Each structure stands twice: as structure tokens, then as C-alpha cells.
PDB file of C-alpha atoms in Angstrom:
ATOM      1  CA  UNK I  44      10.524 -13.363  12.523  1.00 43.00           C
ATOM      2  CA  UNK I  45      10.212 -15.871  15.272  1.00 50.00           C
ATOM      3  CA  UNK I  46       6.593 -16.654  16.182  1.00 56.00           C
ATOM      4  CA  UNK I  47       3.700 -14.835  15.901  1.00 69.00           C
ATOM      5  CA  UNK I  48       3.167 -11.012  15.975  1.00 76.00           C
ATOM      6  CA  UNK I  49       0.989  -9.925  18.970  1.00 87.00           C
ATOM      7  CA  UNK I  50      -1.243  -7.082  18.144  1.00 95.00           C
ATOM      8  CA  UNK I  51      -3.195  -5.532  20.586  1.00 97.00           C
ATOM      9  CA  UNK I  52      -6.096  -2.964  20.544  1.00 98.00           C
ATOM     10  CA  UNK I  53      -7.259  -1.754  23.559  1.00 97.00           C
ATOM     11  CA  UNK I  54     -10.335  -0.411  24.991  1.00 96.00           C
ATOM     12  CA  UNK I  55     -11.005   3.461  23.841  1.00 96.00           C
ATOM     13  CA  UNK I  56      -9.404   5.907  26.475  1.00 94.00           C
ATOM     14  CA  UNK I  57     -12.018   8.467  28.585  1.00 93.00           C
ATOM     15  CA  UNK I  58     -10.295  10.928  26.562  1.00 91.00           C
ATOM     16  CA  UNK I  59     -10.912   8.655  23.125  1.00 92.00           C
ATOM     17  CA  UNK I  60      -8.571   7.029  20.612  1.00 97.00           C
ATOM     18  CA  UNK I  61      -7.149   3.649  20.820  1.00 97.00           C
ATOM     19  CA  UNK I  62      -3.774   2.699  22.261  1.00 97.00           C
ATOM     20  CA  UNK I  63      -1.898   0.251  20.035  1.00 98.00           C
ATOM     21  CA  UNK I  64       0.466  -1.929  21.052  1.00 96.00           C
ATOM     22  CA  UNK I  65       2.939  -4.595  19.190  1.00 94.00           C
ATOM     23  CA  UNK I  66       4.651  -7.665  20.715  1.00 90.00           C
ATOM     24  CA  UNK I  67       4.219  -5.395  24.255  1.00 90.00           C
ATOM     25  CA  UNK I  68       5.110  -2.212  22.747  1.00 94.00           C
ATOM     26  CA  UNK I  69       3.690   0.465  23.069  1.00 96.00           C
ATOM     27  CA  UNK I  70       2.899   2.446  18.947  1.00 96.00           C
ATOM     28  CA  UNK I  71       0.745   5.122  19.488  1.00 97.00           C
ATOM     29  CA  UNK I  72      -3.098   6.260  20.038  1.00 97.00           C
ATOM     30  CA  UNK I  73      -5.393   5.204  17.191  1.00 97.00           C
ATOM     31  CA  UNK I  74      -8.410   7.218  16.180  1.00 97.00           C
ATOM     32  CA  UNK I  75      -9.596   4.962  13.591  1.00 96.00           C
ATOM     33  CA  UNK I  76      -8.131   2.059  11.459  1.00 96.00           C
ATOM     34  CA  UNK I  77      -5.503   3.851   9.076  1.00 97.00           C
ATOM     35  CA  UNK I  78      -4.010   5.245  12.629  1.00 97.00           C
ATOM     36  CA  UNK I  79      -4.028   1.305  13.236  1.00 97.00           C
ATOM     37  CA  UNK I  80      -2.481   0.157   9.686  1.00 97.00           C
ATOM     38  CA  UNK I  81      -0.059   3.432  10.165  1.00 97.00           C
ATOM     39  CA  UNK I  82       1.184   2.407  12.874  1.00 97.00           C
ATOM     40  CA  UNK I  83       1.854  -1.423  12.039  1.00 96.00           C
ATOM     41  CA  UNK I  84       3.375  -0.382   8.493  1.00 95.00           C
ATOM     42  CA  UNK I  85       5.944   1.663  10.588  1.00 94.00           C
ATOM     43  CA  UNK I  86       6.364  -1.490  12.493  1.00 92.00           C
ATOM     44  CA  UNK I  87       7.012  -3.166   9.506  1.00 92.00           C
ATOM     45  CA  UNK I  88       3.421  -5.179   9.166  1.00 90.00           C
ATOM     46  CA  UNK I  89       1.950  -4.076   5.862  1.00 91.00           C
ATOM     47  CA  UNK I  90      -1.620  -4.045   5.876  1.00 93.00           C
ATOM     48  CA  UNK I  91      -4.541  -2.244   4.172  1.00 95.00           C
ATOM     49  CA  UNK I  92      -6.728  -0.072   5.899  1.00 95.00           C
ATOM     50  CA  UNK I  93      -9.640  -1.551   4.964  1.00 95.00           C
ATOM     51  CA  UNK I  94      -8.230  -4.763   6.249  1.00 95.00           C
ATOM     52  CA  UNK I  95      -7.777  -3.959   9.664  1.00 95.00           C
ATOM     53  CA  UNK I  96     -10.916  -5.137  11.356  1.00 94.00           C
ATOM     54  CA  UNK I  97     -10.950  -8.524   9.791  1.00 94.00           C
ATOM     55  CA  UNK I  98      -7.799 -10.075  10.673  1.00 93.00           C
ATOM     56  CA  UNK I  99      -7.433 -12.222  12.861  1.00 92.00           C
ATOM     57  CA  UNK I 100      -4.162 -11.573  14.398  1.00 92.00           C
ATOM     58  CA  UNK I 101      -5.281  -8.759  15.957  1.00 96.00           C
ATOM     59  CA  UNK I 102      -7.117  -8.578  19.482  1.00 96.00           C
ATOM     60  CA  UNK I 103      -9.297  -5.943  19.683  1.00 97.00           C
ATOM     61  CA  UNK I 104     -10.096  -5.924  23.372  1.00 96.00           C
ATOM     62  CA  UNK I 105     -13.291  -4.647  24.983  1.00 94.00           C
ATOM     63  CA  UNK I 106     -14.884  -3.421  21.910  1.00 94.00           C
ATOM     64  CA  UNK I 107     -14.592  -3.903  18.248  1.00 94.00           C
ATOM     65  CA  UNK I 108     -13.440  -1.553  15.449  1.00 95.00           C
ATOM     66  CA  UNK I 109     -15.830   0.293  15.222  1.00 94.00           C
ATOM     67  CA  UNK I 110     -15.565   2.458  18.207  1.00 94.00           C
ATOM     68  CA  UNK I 111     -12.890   5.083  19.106  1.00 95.00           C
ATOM     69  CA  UNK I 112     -14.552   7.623  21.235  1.00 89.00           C
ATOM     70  CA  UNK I 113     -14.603   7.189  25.247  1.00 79.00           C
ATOM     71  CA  UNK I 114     -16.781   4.557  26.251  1.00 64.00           C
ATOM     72  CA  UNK I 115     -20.015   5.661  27.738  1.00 53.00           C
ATOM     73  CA  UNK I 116     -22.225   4.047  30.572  1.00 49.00           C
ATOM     74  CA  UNK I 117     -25.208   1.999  30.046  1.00 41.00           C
TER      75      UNK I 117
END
């Protein structure tokens, strides 16, 4: 592989879910982190469920992990 894998997580749609994308590629929309590590095993990225929010190659961008549903005002 030549240089680092970009992973990307962005901010939960109005509609909710996550879309995830790969080295600017578009995977899918997450609900939750096995949609996440589903996604990166079919991309060839094994990685545990359970250690999707901890690594540090991925950019989770506007909020963290632990929200999927559409983001709310306040």
C-alpha cells in the first residue's frame, strides 16, 4: 500500500447514519460502528468492531462515535 489509508467519518446526515468514506471514496452510510468495520473489511482494512472508535487513523468529523442520528439544535 503506498502511504497512509484516509478514513473519514462524517457528520450524521438530517436523515441519520454516517457516510463513510476511504482514500476519497465514497463506502456506504453507517448506522453504528460494525456498519463502519463492515465497510472497511470490504475495503480490505480488517478491524474489530469494538475497535473502531479508538483508532487513530480514522477522522471522525463533527462528532464522535457515539452519535448516528441527525444532529439536533442547541
Amino acid at each position: 500500500m503506498a502511504g497512509p489509508i484516509r478514513v473519514i467519518v462524517h457528520p450524521p446526515s438530517p436523515s441519520g447514519g454516517r457516510r463513510v468514506r476511504v482514500d476519497g471514496e465514497i463506502l456506504g452510510l453507517a448506522h453504528d460502528v460494525t456498519d463502519v468495520a463492515e465497510f472497511l473489511r470490504r475495503a480490505g482494512l480488517e478491524i474489530d468492531p469494538a475497535d473502531v472508535a479508538e483508532v487513530s487513523w480514522i477522522d471522525w468529523r463533527g462528532v464522535g462515535p457515539e452519535h448516528w442520528g441527525p444532529q439536533t439544535g442547541g
